[in-house]
Coordinates of C-alpha atoms in Angstrom, one line a residue:
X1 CA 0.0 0.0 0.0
X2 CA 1.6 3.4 -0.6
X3 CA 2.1 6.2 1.6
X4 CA -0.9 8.2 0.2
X5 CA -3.4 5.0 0.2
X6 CA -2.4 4.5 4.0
X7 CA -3.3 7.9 4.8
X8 CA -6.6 8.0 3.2
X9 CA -7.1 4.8 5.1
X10 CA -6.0 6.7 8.3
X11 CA -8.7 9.3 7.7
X12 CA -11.3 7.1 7.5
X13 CA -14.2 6.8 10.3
X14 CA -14.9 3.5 11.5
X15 CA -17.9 2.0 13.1
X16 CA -17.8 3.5 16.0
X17 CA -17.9 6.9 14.6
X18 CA -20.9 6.2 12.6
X19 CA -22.0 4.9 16.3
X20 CA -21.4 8.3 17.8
X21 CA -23.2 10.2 14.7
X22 CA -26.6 8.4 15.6
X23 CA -25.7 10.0 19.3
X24 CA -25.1 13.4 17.6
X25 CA -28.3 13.6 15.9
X26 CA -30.2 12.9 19.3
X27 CA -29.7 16.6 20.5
X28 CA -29.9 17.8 16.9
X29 CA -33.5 16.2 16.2
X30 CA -34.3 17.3 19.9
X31 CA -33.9 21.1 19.4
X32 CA -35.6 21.2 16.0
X33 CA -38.5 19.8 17.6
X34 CA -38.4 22.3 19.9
X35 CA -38.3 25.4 18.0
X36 CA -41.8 24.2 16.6
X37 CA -44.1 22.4 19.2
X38 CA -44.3 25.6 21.8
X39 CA -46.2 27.6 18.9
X40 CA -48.7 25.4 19.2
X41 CA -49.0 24.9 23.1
X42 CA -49.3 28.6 23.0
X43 CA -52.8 28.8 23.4
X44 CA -52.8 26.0 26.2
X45 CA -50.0 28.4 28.2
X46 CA -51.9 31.6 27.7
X47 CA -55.2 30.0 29.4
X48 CA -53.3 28.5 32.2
X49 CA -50.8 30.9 33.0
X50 CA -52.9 33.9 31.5
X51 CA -49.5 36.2 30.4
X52 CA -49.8 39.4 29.4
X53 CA -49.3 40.0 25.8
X54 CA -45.5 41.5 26.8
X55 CA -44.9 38.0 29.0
X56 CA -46.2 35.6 26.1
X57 CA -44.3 37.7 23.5
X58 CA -40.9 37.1 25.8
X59 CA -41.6 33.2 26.4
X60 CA -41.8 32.7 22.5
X61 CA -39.1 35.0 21.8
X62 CA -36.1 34.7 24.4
X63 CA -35.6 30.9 23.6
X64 CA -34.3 32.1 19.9
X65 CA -32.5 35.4 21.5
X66 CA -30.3 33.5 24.1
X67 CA -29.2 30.7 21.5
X68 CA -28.2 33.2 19.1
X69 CA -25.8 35.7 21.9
X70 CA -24.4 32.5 22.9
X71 CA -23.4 30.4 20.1
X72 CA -19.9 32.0 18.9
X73 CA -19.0 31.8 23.1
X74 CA -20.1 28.6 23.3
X75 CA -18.3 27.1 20.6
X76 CA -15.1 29.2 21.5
X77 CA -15.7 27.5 24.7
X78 CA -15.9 24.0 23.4
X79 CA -12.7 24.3 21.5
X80 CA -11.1 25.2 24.8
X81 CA -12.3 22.6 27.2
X82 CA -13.2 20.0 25.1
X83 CA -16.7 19.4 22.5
X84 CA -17.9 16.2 24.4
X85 CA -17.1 17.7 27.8
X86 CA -19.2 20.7 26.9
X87 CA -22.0 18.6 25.3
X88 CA -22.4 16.9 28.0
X89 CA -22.8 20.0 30.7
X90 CA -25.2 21.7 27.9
X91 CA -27.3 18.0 28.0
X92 CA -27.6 17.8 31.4
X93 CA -28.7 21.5 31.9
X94 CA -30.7 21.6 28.9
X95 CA -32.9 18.6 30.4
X96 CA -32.8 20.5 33.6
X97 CA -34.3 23.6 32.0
X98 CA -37.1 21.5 30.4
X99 CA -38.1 20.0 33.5
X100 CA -38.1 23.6 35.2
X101 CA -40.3 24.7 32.2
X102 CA -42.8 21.8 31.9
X103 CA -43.5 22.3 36.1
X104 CA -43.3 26.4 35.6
X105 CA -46.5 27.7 37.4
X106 CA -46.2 31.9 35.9
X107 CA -45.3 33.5 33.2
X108 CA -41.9 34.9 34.4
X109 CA -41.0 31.4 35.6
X110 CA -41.1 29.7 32.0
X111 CA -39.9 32.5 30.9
X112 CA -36.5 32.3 32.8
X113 CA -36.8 28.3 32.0
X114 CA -37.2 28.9 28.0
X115 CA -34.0 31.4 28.8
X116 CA -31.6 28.8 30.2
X117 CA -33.4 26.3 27.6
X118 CA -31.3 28.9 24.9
X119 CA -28.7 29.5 27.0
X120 CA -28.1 25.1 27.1
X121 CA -29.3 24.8 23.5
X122 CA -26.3 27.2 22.3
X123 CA -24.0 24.4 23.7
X124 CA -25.7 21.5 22.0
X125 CA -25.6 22.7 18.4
X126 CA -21.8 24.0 17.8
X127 CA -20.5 20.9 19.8
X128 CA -22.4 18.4 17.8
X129 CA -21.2 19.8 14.1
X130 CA -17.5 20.6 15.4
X131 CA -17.4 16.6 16.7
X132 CA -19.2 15.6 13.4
X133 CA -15.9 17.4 11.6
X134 CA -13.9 16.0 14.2
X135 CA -14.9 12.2 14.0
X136 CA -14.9 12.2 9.7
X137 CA -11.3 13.7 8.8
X138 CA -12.1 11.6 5.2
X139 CA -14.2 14.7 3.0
X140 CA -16.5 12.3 1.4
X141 CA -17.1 10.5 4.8
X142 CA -17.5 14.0 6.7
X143 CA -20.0 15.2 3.1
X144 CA -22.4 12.0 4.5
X145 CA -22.0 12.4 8.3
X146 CA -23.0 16.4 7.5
X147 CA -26.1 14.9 5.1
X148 CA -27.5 13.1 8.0
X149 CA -26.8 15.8 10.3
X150 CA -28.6 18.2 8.2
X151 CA -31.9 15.4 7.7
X152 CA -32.2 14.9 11.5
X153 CA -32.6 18.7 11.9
X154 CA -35.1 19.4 9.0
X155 CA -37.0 16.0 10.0
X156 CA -37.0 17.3 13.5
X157 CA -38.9 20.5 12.6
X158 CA -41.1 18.7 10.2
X159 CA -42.3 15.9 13.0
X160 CA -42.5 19.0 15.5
X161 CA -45.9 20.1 15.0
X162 CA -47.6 16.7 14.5
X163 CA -45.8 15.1 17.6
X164 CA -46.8 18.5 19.6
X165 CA -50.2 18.2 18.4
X166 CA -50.5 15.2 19.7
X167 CA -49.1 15.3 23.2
X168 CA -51.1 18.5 23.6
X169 CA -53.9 16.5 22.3
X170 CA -54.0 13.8 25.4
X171 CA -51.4 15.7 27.6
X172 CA -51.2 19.0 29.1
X173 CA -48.8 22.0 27.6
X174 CA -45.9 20.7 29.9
X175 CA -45.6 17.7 28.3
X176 CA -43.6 19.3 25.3
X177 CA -40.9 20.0 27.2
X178 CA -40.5 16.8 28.4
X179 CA -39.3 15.2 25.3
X180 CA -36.0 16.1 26.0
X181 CA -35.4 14.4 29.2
X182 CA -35.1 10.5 27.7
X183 CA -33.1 12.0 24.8
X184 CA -30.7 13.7 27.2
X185 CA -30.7 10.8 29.4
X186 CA -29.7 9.0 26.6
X187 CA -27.2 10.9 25.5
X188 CA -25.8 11.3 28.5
X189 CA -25.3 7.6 28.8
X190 CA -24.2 7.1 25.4
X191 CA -21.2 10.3 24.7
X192 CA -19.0 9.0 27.2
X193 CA -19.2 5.2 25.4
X194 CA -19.0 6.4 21.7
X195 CA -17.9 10.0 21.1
X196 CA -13.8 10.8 21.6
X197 CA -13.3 14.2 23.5
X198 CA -11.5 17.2 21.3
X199 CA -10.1 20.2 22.2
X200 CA -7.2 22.9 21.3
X201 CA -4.5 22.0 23.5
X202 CA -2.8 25.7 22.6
X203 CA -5.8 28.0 23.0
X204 CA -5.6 30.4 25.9
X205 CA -8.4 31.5 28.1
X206 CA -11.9 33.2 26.6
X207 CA -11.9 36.7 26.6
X208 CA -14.4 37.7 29.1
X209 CA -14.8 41.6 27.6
X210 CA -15.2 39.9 23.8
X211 CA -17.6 37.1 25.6
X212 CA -19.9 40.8 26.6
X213 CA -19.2 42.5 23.2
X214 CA -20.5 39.6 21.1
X215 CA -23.8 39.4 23.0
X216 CA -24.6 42.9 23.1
X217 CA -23.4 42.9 19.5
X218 CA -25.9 40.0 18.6
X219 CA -28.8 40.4 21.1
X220 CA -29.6 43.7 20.4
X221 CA -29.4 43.0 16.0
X222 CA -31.1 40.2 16.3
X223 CA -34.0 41.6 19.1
X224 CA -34.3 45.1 16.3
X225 CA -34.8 42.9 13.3
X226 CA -37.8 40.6 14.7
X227 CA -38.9 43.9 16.5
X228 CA -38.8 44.9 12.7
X229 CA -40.7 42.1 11.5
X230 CA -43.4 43.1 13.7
X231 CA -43.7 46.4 14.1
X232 CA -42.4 47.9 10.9
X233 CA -39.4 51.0 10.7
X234 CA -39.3 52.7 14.2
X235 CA -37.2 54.4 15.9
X236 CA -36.7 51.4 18.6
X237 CA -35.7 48.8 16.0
X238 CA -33.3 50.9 14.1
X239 CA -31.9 52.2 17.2
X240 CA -31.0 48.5 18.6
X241 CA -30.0 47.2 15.2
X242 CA -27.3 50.2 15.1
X243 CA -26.5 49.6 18.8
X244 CA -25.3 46.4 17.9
X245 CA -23.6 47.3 14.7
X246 CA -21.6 49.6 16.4
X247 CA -20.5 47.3 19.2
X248 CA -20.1 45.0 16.3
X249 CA -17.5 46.8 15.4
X250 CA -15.7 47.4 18.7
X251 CA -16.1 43.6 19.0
X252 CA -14.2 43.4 15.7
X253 CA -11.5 45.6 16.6
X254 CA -10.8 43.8 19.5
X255 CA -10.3 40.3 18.0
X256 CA -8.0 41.7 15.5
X257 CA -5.6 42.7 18.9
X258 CA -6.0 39.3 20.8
X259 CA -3.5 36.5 20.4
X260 CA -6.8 34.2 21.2
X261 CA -9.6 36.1 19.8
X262 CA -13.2 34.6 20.6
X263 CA -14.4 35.4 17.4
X264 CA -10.8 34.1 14.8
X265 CA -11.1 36.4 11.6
X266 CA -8.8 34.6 10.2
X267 CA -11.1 31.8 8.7
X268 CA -13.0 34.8 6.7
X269 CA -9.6 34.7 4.6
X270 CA -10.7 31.5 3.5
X271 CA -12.7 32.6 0.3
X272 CA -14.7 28.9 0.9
X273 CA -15.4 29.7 4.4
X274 CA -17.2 33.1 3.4
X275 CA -18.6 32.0 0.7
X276 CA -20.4 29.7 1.9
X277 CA -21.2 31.7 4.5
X278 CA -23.1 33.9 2.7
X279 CA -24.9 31.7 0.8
X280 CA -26.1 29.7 4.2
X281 CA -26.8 32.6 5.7
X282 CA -29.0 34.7 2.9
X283 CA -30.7 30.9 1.4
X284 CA -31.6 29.5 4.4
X285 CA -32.9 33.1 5.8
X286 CA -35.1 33.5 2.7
X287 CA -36.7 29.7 3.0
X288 CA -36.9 30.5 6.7
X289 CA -39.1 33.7 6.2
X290 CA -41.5 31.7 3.5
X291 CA -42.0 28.8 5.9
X292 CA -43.3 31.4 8.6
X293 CA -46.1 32.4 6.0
X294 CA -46.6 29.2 4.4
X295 CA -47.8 27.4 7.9
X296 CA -50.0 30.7 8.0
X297 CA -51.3 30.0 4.6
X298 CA -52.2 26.2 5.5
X299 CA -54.1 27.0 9.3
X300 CA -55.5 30.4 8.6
X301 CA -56.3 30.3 4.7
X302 CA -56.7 26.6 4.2
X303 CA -58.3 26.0 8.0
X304 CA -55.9 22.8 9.0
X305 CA -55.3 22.2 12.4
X306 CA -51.8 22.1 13.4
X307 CA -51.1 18.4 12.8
X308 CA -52.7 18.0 9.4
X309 CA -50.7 21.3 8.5
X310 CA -47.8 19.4 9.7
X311 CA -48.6 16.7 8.0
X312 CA -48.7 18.2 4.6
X313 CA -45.3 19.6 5.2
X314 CA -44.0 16.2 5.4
X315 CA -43.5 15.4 1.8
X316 CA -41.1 18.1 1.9
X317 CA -39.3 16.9 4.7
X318 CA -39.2 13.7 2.5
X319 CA -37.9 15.6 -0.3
X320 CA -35.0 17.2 1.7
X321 CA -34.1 13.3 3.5
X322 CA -33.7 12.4 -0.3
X323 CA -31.7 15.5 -1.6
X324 CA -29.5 16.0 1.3
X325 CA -28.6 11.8 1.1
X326 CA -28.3 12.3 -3.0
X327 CA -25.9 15.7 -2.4
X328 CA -22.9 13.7 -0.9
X329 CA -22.6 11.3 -4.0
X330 CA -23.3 14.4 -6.3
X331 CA -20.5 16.3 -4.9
X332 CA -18.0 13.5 -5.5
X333 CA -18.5 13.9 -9.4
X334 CA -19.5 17.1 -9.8
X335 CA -17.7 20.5 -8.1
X336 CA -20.0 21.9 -5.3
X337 CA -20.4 25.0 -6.4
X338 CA -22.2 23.7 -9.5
X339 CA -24.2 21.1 -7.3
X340 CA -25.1 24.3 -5.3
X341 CA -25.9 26.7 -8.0
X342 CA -27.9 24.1 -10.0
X343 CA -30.4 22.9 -6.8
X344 CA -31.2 26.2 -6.1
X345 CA -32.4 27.3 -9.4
X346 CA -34.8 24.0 -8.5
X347 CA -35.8 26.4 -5.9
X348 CA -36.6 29.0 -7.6
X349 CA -39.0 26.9 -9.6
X350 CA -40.8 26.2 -6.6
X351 CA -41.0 29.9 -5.4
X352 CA -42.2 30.9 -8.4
X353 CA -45.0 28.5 -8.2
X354 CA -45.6 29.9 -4.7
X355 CA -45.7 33.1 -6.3
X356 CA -49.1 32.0 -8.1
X357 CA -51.0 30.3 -5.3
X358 CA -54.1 31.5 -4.9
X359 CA -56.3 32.1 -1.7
X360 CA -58.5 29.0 -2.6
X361 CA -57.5 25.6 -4.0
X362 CA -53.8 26.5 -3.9
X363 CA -52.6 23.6 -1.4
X364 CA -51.9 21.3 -4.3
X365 CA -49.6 23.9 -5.6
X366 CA -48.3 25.2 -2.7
X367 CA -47.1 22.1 -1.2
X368 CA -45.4 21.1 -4.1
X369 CA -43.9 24.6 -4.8
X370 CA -42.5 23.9 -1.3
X371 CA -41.3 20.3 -2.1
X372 CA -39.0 21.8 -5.0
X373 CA -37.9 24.6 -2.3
X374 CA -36.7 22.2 0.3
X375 CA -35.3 19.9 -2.7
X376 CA -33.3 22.6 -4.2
X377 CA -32.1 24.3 -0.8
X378 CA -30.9 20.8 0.8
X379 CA -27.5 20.4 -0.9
X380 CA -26.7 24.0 -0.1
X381 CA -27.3 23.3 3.4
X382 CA -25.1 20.2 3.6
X383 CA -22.5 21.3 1.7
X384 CA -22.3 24.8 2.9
X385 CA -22.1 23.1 6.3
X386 CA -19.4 20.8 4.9
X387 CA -17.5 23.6 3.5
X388 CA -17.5 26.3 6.6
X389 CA -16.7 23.4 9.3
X390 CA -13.8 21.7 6.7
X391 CA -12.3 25.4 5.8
X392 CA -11.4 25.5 9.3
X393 CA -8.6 24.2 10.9
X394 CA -9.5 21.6 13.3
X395 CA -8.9 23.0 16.4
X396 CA -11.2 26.0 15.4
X397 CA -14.1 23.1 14.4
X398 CA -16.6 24.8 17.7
X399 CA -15.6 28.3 16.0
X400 CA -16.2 27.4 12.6
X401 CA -19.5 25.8 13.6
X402 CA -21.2 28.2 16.0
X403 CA -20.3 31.1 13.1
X404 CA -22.4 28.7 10.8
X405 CA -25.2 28.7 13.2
X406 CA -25.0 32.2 14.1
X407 CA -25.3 33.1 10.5
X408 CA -28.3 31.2 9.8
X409 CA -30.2 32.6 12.9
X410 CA -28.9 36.0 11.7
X411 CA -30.3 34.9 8.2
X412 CA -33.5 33.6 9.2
X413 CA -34.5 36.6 11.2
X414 CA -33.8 39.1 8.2
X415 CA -35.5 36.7 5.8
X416 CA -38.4 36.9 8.1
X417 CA -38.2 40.7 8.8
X418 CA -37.8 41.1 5.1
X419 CA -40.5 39.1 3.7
X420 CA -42.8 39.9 6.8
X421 CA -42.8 43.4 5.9
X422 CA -43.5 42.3 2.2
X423 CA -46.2 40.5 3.3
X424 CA -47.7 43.1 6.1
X425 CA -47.6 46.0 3.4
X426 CA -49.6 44.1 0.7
X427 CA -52.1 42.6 3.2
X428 CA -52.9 45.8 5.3
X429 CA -53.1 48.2 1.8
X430 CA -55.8 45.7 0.0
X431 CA -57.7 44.6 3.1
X432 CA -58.1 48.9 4.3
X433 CA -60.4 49.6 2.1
X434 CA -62.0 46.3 1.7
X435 CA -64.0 45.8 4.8
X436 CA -68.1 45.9 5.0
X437 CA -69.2 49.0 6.2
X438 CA -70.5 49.6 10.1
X439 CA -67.6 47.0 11.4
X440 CA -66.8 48.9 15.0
X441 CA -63.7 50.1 14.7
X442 CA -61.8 48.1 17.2
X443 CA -62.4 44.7 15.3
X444 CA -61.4 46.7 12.1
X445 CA -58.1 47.9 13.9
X446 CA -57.5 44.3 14.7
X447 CA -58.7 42.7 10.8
X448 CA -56.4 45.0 9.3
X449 CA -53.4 44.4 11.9
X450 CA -52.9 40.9 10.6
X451 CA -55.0 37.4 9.0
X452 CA -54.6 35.8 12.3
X453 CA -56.5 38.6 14.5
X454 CA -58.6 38.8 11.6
X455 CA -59.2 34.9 11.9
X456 CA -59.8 35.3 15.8
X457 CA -62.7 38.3 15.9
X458 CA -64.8 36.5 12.8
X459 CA -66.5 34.8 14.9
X460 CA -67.7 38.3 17.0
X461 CA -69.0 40.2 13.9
X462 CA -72.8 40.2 13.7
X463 CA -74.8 38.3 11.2
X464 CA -73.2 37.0 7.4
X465 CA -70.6 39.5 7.7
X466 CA -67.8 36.9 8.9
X467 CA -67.8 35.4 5.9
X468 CA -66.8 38.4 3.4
X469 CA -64.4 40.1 6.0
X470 CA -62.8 36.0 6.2
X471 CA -62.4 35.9 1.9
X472 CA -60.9 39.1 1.5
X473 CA -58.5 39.1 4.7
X474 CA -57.4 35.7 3.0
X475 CA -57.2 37.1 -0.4
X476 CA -55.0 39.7 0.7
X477 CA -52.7 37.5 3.2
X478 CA -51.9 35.2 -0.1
X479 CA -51.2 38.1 -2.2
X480 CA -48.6 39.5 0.2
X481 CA -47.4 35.8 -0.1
X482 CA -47.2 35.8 -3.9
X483 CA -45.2 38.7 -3.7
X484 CA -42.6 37.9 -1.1
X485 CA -42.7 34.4 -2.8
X486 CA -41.4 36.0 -6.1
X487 CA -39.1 38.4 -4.3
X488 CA -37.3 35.5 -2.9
X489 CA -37.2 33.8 -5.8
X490 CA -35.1 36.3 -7.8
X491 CA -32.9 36.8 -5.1
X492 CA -32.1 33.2 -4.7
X493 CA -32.0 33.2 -8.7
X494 CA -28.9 35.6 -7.9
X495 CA -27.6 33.2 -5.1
X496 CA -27.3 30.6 -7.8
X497 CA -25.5 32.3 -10.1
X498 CA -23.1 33.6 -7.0
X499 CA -22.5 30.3 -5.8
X500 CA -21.6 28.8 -8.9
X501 CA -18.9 31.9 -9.4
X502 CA -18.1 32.1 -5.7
X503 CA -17.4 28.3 -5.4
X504 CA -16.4 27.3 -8.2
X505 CA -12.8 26.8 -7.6
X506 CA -13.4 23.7 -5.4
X507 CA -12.7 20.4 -6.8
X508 CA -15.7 17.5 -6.8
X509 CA -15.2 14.7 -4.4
X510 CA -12.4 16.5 -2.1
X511 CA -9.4 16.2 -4.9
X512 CA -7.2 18.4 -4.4
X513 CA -5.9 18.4 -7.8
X514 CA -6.8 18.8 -11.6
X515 CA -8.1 22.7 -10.8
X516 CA -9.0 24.5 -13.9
X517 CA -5.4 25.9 -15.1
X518 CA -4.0 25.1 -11.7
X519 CA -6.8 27.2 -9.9
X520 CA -7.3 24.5 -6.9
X521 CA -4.0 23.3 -6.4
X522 CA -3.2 27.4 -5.8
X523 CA -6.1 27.1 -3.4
X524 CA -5.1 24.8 -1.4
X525 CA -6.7 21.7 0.3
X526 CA -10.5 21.4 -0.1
X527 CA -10.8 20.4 3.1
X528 CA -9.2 23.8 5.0
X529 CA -5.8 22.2 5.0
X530 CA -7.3 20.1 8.0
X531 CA -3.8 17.5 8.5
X532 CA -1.8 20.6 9.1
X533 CA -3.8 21.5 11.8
X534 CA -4.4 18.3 13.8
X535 CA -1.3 18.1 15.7
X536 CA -3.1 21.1 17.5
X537 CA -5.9 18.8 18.6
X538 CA -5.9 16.3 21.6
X539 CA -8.6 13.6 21.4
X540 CA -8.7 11.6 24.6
X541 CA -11.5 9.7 24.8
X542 CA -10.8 6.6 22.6

């Protein structure tokens, strides 16, 4: 065997990492699921607890706040004192949390419990992807382990609403928070058994004034754009959002002086890294915003319940489980910028075919608009994964990762700010001047607010005049979704093209040889030069 055969052969996971990879997608699965069931045990909450509208707003909202200020810490953290170690502690107070929110008797109690439930969560999700690029050194292998990863989390929030509907349909509201405590028993049983520890044995100690910059950097960008999304352009929103650009920038400053920065610019050098950066972060935020409206669209203009909604988003979640376990084997014969480019012009198809639902008989089209979103955005999910976490050297894996994540919460809450606001202006400028005439004004106020408060005072207005107020609420709702619908799809039209240029210098199947005129040799390893940087790593729990 030669030199180079043995090492391939060195890089190659065994069973036992494939073993550990089923452990990963435990947490992964769990916290998918869990961004989805408490919309629906919303109601249950408010009639038990009775919040004020501030309180229920908070208990929804500081879950997604806390996970995004602390993922870049977290996986800074990770790298320092070990992935499974940290795992582990974020398992064991993640099931704590859910416990403490399934048994919370007020408002500011869950509250507090969905808090640390964010706070825990923002250690699951970097250590699970760095120990993913940890375990599968081989590119093809790590391209699959990534596919799965990517499948358990999609799957996760497609099962989410018709698991929740059922447990709320036998159970009470607490009983959504207690799925995580036999998946974090079990992963607590199982990570010491089948996942190795990793950790940068040179790294010094986390920056505690960077640790404080990047959340009031991210908290208060992240809190303006939803506040955005809501509200429309105040003077709040824009004044938070430019609060935490300008600390952004301090934060910036900062890293650039530190021998061990929190936050390593030096991976955005990597024209891989940042690419596909960008293209996670601006094609997942779009999908993200059009799922918000599309669940809309199938409970409040089609009249599902929760669980048959969730169960006509299924087939999409089918379609992704096929495209993201297709992507690997494309990407070892074709380059991934190509593979990229390509599925998301499949996208755009499906947008565009969103674009032309109509407010009745539009779920055939609509679901399978959404089938040929989630088909074409799949292998840019895995293999912009793939490419941020193998860009990075290994000992910055937790880095890499939690910048990945970060990105596509940051993504997700412009593409539903942006598209919100697209779908807000068209539904409150055709419904105005739409309504019956002698509706009090209060119920008007709240028709033309949104389709939901619409949907919720039908039933108060006097004689037949639920039924026209209903139609044209609807009618407007879908064509603020039309619109948004073919906004996104010429901006992810664009994305296409840009990740075909942008990536195109990266081989297919991890070669690092046979660039175009010598292009990808120039660039380096596709895999982020990842042998150089292992002697940096300690693994210790063989």
């Amino acid at each position: 065997m030669t030199t180079q055969a043995q090492a391939a052969t060195d890089l190659r996971a065994g069973p036992r990492e494939w073993l550990g990879l089923f452990v990963l997608t435990l947490p992964t699965i769990l916290l998918a699921l869990d961004a989805t069931v408490l919309n629906l045990a919303v109601p249950h909450i408010s009639a038990d607890l009775k919040p004020t509208g501030t309180e229920l707003l908070w208990t929804v909202d500081i879950y997604g706040f806390m996970i995004a200020g602390f993922l870049v810490t977290m996986g800074t953290l990770g790298d320092r004192i070990g992935r499974r170690r940290l795992l582990m502690i974020g398992a064991l107070g993640f099931g704590l949390a859910s416990i403490l929110a399934a048994k919370a008797t007020s408002p500011e109690m869950l509250i507090v419990a969905r808090a640390l439930l964010g706070i825990t969560g923002a250690t699951l999700m970097p250590s699970t992807l760095a120990l993913v690029s940890n375990m599968f050194k081989d590119p093809q292998q790590r391209g699959v382990a990534i596919s799965v990863w990517v499948t358990c989390f999609s799957v996760g929030i497609a099962v989410g609403p018709v698991l929740g509907g059922v447990l709320l349909q036998h159970f009470w509201w607490g009983s959504v928070f207690l799925l995580a405590i036999p998946v974090m028993v079990l992963l607590m049983i199982a990570t010491p058994l089948l996942l190795p520890e990793y950790k940068d044995t040179e790294a010094g100690r986390i920056d505690l004034a960077s640790v404080v910059l990047s959340l009031l950097t991210v908290l208060p960008v992240i809190y303006g754009i939803k506040r955005l999304a809501e509200h429309g352009v105040d003077a709040v929103a824009l004044g938070t959002v430019l609060a935490g650009l300008v600390l952004g920038a301090v934060l910036v400053q900062r890293q650039r002086k530190l021998a061990d920065p929190l936050l390593d610019l030096r991976l955005f050098a990597d024209r891989a890294f940042s690419a596909a950066l960008i293209v996670l972060l601006l094609g997942l935020g779009l999908m993200g915003g059009l799922y918000l409206f599309i669940t809309q669209y199938l409970q409040l203009v089609e009249g599902l319940s929760p669980m048959k909604a969730g169960l006509w988003l299924l087939p999409a979640a089918v379609a992704l489980i096929a495209a993201s376990s297709a992507t690997p084997v494309l990407a070892r014969r074709i380059r991934p910028g190509f593979v990229v480019g390509g599925a998301l012009f499949i996208s755009v198809i499906g947008y565009a075919m969103i674009a032309l639902v109509g407010s009745t008989g539009g779920l055939p089209v609509l679901v399978t608009g959404f089938v040929l979103i989630y088909t074409g955005i799949s292998p840019m999910m895995v293999l912009g994964t793939d490419l941020v976490v193998g860009s990075a050297p290994l000992e910055k894996a937790g880095s890499a990762a939690a910048m990945s994540e970060t990105g596509m919460e940051f993504g997700i809450g412009l593409g539903i700010a942006g598209l919100g606001s697209v779908v807000t202006a068209v539904y409150r400028d055709e419904i105005g001047d739409a309504l019956p005439a002698g509706l009090p004004e209060p119920v008007a106020d709240t028709v033309r607010d949104t389709l939901a408060g619409a949907d919720a005072v039908a039933a108060q207005l006097p004689g037949g005049a639920a039924s026209p107020v209903l139609e044209q609420a609807r009618e407007a709702f879908t064509n603020g979704l039309n619109l948004a619908s073919g906004i996104a799809g010429v901006i992810v039209a664009l994305l296409a093209v840009g990740a075909i240029v942008l990536l195109r210098h990266i081989p297919a199947g991890g070669d690092e040889a046979g660039g175009e005129d010598g292009e990808d040799a120039a660039e380096g390893p596709a895999d982020g030069g990842v042998a150089a940087a292992q002697p940096a790593v300690v693994g210790d729990g063989r």
